[in-house]
Coordinates of C-alpha atoms in Angstrom, one line a residue:
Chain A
X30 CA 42.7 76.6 -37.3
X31 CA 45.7 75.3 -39.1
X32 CA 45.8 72.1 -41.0
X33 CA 47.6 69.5 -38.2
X34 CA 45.3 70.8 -35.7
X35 CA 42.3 69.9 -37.5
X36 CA 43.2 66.9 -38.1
X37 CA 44.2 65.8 -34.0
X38 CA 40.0 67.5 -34.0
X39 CA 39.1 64.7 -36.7
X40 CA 40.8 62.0 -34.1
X41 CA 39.5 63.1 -31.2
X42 CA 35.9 62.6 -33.4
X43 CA 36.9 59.5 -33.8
X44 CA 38.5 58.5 -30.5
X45 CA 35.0 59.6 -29.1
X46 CA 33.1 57.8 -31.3
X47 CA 35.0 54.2 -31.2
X48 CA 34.4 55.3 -27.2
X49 CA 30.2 55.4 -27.9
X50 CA 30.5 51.9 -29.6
X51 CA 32.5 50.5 -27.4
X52 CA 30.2 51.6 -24.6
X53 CA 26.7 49.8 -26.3
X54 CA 28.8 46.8 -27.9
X55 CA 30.1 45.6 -24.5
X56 CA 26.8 46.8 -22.5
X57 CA 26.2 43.0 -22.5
X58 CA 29.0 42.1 -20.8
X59 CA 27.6 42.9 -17.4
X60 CA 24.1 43.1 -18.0
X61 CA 22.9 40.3 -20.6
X62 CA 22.2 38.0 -17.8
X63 CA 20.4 40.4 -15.2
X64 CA 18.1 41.3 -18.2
X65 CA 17.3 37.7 -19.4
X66 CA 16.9 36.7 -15.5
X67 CA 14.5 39.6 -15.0
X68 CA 16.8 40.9 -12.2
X69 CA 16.8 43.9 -13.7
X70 CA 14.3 45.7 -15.8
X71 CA 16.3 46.0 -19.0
X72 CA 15.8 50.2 -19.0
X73 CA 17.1 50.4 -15.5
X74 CA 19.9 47.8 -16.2
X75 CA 21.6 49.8 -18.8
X76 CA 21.3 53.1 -17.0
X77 CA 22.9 51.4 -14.0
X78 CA 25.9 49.9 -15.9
X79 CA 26.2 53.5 -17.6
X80 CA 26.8 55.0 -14.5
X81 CA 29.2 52.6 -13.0
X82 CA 31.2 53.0 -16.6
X83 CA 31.2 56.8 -15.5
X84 CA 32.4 56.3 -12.3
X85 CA 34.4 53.5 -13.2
X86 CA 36.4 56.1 -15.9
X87 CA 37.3 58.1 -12.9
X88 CA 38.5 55.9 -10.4
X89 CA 41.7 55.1 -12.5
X90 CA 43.8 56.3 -15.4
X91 CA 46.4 54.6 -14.7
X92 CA 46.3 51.8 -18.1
X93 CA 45.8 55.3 -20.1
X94 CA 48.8 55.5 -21.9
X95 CA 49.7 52.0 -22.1
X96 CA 47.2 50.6 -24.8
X97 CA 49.5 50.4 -28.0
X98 CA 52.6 49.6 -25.8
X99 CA 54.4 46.4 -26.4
X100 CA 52.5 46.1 -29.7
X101 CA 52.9 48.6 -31.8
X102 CA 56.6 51.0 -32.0
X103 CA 55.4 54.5 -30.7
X104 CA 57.5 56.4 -32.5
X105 CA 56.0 54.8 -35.7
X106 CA 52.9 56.4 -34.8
X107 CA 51.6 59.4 -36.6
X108 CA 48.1 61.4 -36.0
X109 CA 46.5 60.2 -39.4
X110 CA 47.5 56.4 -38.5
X111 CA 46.0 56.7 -35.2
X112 CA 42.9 57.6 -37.1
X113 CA 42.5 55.2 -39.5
X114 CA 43.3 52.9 -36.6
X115 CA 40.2 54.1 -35.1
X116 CA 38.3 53.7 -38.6
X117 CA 38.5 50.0 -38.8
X118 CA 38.0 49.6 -34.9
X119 CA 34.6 51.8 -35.1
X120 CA 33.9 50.0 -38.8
X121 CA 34.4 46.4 -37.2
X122 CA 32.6 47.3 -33.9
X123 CA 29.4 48.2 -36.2
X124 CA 29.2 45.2 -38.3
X125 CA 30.0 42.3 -35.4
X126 CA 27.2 45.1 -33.2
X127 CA 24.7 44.5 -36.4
X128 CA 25.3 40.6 -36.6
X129 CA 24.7 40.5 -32.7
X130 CA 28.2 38.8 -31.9
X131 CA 30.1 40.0 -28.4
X132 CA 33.3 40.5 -30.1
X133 CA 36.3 42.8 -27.9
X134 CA 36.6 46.5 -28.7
X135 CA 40.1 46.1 -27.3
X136 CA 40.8 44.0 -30.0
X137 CA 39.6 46.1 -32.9
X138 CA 41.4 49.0 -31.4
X139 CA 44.6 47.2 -31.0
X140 CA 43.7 45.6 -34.6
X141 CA 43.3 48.6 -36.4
X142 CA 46.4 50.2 -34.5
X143 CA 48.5 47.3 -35.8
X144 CA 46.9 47.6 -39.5
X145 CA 47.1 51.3 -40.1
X146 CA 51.2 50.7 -38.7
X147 CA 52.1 48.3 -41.0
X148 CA 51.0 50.7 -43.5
X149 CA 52.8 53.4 -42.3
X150 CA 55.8 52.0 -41.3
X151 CA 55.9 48.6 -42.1
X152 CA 56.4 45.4 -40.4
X153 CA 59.7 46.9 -38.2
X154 CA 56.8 49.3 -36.3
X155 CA 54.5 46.1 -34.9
X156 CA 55.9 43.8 -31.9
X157 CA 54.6 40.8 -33.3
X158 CA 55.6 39.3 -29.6
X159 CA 53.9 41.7 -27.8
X160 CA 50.9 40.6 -30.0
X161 CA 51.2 37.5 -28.9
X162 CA 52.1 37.8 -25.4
X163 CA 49.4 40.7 -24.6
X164 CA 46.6 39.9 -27.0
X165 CA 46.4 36.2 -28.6
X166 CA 47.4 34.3 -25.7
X167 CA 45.3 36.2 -23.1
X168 CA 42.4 35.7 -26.2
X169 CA 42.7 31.9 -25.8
X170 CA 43.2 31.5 -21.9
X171 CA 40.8 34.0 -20.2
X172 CA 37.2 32.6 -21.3
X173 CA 38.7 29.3 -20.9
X174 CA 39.8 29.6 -17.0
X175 CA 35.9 32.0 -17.3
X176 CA 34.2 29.2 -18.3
X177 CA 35.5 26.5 -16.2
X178 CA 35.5 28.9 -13.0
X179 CA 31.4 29.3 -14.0
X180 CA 31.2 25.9 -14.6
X181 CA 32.1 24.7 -11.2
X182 CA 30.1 27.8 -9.2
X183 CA 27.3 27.0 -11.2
X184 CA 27.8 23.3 -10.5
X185 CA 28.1 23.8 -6.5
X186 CA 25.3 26.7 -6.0
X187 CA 23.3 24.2 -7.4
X188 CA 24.3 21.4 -5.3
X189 CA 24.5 23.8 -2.0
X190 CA 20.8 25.4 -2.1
X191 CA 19.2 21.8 -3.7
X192 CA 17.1 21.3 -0.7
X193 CA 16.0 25.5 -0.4
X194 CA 12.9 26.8 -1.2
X195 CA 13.2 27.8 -4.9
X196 CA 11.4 31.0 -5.1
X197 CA 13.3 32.5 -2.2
X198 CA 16.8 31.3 -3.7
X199 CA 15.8 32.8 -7.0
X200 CA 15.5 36.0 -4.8
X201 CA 18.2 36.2 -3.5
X202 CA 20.4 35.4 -6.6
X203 CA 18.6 37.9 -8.4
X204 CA 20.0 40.6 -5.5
X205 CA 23.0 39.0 -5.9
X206 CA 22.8 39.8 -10.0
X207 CA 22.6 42.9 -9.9
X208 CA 25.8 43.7 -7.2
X209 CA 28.0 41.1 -9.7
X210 CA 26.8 42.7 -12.5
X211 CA 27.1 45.9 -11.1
X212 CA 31.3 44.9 -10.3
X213 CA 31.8 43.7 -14.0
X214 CA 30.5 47.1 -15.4
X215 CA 32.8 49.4 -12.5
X216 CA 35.7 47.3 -14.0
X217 CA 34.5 47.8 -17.8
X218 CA 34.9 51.6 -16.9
X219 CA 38.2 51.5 -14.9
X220 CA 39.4 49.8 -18.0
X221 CA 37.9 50.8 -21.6
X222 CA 36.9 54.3 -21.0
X223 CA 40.7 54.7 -20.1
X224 CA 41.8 53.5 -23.5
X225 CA 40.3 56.0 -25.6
X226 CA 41.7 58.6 -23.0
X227 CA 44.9 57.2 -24.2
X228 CA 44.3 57.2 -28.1
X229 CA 43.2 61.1 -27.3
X230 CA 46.3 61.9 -25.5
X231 CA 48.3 60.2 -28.2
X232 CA 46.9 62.3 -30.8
X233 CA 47.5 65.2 -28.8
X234 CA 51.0 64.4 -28.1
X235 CA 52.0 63.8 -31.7
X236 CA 50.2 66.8 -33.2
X237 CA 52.1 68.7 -30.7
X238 CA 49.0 70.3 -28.7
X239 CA 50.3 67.9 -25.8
X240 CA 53.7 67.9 -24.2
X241 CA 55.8 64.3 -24.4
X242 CA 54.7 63.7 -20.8
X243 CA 52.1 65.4 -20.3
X244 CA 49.4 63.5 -18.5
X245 CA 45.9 62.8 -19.5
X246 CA 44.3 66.3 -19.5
X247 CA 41.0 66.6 -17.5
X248 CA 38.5 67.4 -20.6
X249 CA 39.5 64.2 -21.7
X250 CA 38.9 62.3 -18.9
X251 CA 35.8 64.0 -18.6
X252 CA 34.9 63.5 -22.6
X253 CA 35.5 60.0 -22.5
X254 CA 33.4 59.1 -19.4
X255 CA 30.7 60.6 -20.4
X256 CA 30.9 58.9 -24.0
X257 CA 31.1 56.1 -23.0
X258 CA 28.1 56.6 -20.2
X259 CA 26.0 57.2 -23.4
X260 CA 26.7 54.5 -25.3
X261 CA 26.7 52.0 -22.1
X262 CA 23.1 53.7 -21.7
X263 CA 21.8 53.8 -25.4
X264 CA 22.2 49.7 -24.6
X265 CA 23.7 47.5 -27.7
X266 CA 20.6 45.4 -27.5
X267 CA 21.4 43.1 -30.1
X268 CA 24.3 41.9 -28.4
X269 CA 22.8 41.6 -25.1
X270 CA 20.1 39.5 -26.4
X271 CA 22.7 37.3 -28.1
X272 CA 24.9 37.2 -24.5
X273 CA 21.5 36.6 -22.6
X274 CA 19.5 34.7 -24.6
X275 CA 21.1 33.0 -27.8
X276 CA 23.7 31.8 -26.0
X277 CA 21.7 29.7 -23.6
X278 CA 18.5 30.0 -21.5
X279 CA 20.2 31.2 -18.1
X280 CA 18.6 31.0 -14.4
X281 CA 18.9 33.2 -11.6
X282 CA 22.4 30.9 -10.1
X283 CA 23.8 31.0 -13.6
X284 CA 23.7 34.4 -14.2
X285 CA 25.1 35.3 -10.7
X286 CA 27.7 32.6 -10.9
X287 CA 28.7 33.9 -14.7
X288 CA 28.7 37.4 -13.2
X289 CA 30.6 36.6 -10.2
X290 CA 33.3 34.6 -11.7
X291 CA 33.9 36.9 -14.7
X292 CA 34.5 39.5 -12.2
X293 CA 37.1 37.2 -10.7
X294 CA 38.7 36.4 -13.4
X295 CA 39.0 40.2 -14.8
X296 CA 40.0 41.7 -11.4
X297 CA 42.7 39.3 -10.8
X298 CA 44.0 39.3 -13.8
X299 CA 44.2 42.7 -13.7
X300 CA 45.9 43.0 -10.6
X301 CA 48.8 40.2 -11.8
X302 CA 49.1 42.2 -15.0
X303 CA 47.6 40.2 -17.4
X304 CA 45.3 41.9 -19.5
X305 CA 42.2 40.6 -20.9
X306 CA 39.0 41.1 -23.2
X307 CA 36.0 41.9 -20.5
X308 CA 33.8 40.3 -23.7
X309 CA 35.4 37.4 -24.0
X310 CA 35.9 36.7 -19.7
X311 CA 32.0 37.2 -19.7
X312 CA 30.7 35.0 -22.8
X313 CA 33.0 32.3 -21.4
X314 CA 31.4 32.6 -18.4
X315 CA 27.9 32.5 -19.3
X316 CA 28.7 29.6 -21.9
X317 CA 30.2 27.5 -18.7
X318 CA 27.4 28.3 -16.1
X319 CA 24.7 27.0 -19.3
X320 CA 26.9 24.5 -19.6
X321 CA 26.7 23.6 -15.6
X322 CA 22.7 22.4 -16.1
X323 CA 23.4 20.2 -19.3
X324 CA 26.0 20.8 -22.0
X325 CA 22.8 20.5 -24.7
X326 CA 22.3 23.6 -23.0
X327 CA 24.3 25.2 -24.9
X328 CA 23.5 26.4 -28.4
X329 CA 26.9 25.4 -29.9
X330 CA 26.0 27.0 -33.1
X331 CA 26.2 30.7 -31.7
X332 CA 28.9 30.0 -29.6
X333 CA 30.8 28.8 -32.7
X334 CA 30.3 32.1 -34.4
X335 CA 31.0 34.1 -31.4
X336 CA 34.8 32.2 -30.7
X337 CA 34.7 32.9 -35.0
X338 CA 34.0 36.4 -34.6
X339 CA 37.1 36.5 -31.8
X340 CA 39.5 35.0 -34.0
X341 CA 38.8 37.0 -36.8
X342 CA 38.6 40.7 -35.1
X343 CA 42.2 41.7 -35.0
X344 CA 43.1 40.6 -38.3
X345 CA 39.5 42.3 -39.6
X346 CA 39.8 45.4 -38.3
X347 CA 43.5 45.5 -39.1
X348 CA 42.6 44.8 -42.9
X349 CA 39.8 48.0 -42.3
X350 CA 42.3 50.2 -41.1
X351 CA 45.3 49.2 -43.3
X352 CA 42.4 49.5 -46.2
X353 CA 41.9 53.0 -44.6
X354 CA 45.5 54.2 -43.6
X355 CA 46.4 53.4 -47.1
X356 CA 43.2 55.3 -49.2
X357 CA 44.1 58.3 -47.1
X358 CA 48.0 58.0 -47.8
X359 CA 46.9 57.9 -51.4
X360 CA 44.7 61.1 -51.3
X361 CA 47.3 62.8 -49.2
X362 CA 46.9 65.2 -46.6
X363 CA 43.5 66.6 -45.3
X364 CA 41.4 66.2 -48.1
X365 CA 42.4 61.9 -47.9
X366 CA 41.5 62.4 -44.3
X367 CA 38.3 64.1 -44.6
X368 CA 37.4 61.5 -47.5
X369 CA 37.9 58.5 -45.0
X370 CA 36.0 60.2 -42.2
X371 CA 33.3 60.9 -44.5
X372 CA 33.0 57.3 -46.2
X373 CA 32.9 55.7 -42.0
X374 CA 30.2 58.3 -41.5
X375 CA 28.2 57.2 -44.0
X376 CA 28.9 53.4 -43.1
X377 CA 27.9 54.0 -40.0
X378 CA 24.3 55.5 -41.5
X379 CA 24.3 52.5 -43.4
X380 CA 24.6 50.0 -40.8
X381 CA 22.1 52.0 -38.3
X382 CA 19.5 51.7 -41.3
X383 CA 19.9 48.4 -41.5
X384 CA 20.1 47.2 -37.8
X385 CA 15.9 49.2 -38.0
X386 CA 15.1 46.4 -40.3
X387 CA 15.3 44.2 -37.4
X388 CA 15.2 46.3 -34.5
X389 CA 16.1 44.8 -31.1
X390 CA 15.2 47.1 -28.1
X391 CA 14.1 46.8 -24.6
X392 CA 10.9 45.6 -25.7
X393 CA 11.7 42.5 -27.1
X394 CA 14.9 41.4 -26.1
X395 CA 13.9 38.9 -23.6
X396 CA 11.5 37.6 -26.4
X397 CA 11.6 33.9 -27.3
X398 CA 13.8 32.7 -29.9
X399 CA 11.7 30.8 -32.7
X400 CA 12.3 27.2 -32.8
X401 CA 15.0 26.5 -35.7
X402 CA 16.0 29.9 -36.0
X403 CA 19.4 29.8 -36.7
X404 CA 19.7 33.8 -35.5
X405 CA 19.5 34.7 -31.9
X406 CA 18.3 37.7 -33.6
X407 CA 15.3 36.1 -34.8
X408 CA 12.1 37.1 -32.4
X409 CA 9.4 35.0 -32.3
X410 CA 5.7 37.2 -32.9
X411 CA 3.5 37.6 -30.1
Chain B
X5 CA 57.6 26.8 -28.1
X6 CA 60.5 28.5 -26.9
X7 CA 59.5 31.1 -28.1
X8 CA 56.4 30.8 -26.4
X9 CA 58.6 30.5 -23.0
X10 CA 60.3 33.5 -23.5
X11 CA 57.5 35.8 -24.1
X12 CA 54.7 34.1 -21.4
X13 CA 55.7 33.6 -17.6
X14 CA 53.3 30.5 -17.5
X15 CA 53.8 29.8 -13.6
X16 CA 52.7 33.0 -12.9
X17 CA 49.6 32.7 -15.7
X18 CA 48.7 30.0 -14.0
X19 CA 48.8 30.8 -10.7
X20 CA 46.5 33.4 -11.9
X21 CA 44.1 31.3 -13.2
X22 CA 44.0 28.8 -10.3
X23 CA 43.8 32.1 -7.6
X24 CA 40.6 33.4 -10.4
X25 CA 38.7 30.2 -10.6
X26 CA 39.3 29.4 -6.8
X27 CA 37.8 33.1 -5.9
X28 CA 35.0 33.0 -8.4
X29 CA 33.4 29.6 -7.1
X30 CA 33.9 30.2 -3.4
X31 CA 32.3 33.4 -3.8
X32 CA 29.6 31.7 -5.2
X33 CA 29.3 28.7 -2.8
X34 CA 29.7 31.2 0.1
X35 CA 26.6 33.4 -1.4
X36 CA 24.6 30.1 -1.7
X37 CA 25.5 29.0 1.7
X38 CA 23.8 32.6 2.9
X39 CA 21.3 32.0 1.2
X40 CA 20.6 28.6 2.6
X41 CA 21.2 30.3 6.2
X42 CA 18.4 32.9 5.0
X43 CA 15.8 29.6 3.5
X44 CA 16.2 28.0 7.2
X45 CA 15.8 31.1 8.9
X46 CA 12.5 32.2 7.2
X47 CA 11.0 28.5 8.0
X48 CA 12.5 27.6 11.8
X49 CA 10.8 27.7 14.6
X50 CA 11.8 30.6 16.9
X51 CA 15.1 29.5 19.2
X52 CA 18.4 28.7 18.9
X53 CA 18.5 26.9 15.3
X54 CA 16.8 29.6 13.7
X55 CA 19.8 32.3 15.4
X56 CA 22.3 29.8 14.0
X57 CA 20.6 30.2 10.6
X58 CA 20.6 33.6 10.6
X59 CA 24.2 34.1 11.9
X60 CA 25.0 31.5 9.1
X61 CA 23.4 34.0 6.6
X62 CA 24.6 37.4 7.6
X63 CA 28.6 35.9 8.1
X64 CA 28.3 34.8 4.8
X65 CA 27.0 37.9 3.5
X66 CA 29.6 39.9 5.1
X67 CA 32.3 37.4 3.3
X68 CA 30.5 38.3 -0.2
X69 CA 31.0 42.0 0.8
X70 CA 34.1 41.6 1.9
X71 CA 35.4 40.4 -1.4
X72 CA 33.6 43.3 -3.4
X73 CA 35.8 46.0 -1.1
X74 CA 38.8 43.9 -2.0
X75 CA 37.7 44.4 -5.4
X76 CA 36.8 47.8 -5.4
X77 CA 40.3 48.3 -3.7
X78 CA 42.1 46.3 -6.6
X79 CA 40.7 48.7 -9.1
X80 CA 41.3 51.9 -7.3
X81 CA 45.1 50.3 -6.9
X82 CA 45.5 49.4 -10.8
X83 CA 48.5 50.8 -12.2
X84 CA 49.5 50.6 -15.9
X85 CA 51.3 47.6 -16.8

């Protein structure tokens, strides 16, 4: 195998991999709220959102190609920045996974894209306007318009079903749940899995195993899907029980109307062109519908770090990747490449061995939060 | 600022938003009606109010469905922009 060739192998590691984090960090996104309501056993919800991602990844490949456009000068691009682009992306998915937070993976991948550029080619290869325009604005409107949209559902199911039976409306929301919940994670899959395909073809394109316009080839659509199935299964459990519990304590309407409405806003968006974090659409959501009941309902706190933790992911994970891009660069060649994929292996140990200190799984993610604990990691003993 | 108005078409971003949060919450009212519809239907008395509850409850529920197929379609229709 020659030298360029193993390197595109390397990035299609890594492609893969930022695929299997991005699957379990944004698990929560659809099914935080069927989990916390009991809608769903939380076993059954993940395997149900992994399959949806898997369809999902097949229904379209149309955004496939298009995730650096606008952003980042193509031509600028080489294999090795695409995958120290993929290093900080995977590196920041980990630690905002291990602190719990629901920050985008679209985010990190355009952040570490933009990083490791500015290292290879300088300022001239990022579109700071298409920056703004595609990723910043969209940042700021989309769990605002979530949020208010929740808001006011959650404000009229209430009103409307006032004089119901409650245990037979709880029901029926909780039905309701799971086909929401179900719509948010066929969208995560028309849209996410198909980004990695793009980084893959990329890669393939530039080491010149791909033609120019050659389309997405069916091993990687394939790859990807299933990639991302696994993570989506494995279940990012610390960020669901941020999204489901730590957030605020969520009913059967909320969780529907936060559901519902995040749907809306994502598929519509989509459809106008617009493009949008599916993480932050859905904590807006669910921090508006908690917010329908009572603001207080709200724990502020968390959703302080959360909006923290979104304003601080593309310049973090460009600072990873630049850090990256630029050790490699210094290394030169295969060994600098090797060396990097070695060091976010062994970060990624690192991180894993540390997440067991304070494991959140199936069993215990619906458990109650400890009074004063300033964690929604924090479990309270049986 | 103009800058802002050269890069952002902000009649069409917020016609988006508007068309969004208007879908979002009548989906949801239109759910919550059906299940209203479904409450009266369990606890009537057989006869004409309780047909009218049901009707209530299964047009509603063909309205929800209605607007996942439309979603369904949107995403089988996305193209790359």
């Amino acid at each position: 195998m020659s030298q360029s060739a193993f390197v595109v192998l390397l990035v299609v590691v890594a492609a893969l991999s930022f695929d299997f984090t991005n699957g379990f960090h944004d698990t929560a996104n659809a099914m935080a709220t069927s989990i916390a309501t009991g809608a769903l056993p939380p076993r059954v919800a993940v395997g149900l959102s992994a399959v949806l991602n898997v369809v999902g990844a097949f229904i379209s490949i149309a955004v496939a190609t298009t995730i650096a456009k606008g952003i980042v000068d193509s031509h600028a691009i080489t294999v090795g920045t695409v995958f120290a682009g993929l290093v900080g992306a995977i590196v920041w998915n980990l630690v905002t996974w291990y602190l719990g937070l629901p920050s985008s993976s679209s985010h990190a991948l355009i952040g570490g894209l933009v990083g490791a550029s500015l290292v290879t080619a300088g300022t001239g290869a990022v579109e700071f306007g298409g920056i703004l325009s595609k990723v910043i604005l969209p940042a700021v409107i989309s769990p605002v318009v979530a949020g208010l949209a929740a808001l006011l559902a959650t404000s009229l199911a209430f009103r409307i079903t006032a004089r119901s039976p409650r245990e037979a409306t709880a029901r029926g929301y909780k039905l309701g749940q799971i086909g929401s919940a179900a719509m948010v994670s066929l969208a995560h899959g028309t849209n996410d899995a198909q980004k990695t395909m793009g980084v893959i073809t990329l890669a393939l394109i530039s080491g010149g195993l791909l033609g120019d316009n050659a389309g997405v080839p069916v091993w990687v659509i394939l790859a990807c899907a299933v990639v991302i199935g696994a993570g989506t299964y494995l279940g990012g459990w610390r960020v669901i029980r941020t999204l489901g519990k730590g957030l605020t304590e969520i009913t059967t309407p909320q969780g529907f109307a936060a559901e519902s409405c995040s749907s809306a806003v994502i598929l519509v968006s989509s459809h106008f062109g617009f493009p949008l974090s599916t993480t932050q659409v859905c904590s807006g959501s669910i921090m508006g519908a908690g917010a329908a009941r009572r603001l207080s309902d709200v724990r502020w706190s968390v959703a302080g770090r959360m909006v923290l933790a979104w304003l601080v992911t593309l310049p973090g994970s460009a600072a990873i990747a630049g850090f990256a891009n630029l050790v490699a660069r210094g290394v030169g060649g295969l060994p600098g490449t090797i060396l990097i994929a070695l060091a976010c292996a062994a970060f990624s140990a690192g991180i894993w061995l540390l997440s067991r200190r304070n494991a959140i799984n199936p069993d215990n993610v619906n458990a109650p939060i400890p009074e004063g604990a300033r964690s929604p990691l924090a479990v309270q003993e049986a | 600022m103009t800058l802002l108005a050269a890069l952002v078409d902000w009649g069409a971003l917020l016609r988006t938003a508007v068309i969004a949060l208007v879908i979002g919450a009548a989906v949801v009212s239109v759910y919550s009606v059906g299940l209203v519809g479904v409450g009266r239907f369990t606890t009537l008395q057989p006869g004409l109010p309780r047909v009218a509850a049901l009707a209530l409850a299964l047009g509603c529920f063909a309205v929800c469905l209605g607007a996942v197929a439309v979603g369904i379609l949107l995403m089988v229709q996305k193209t790359g922009g």
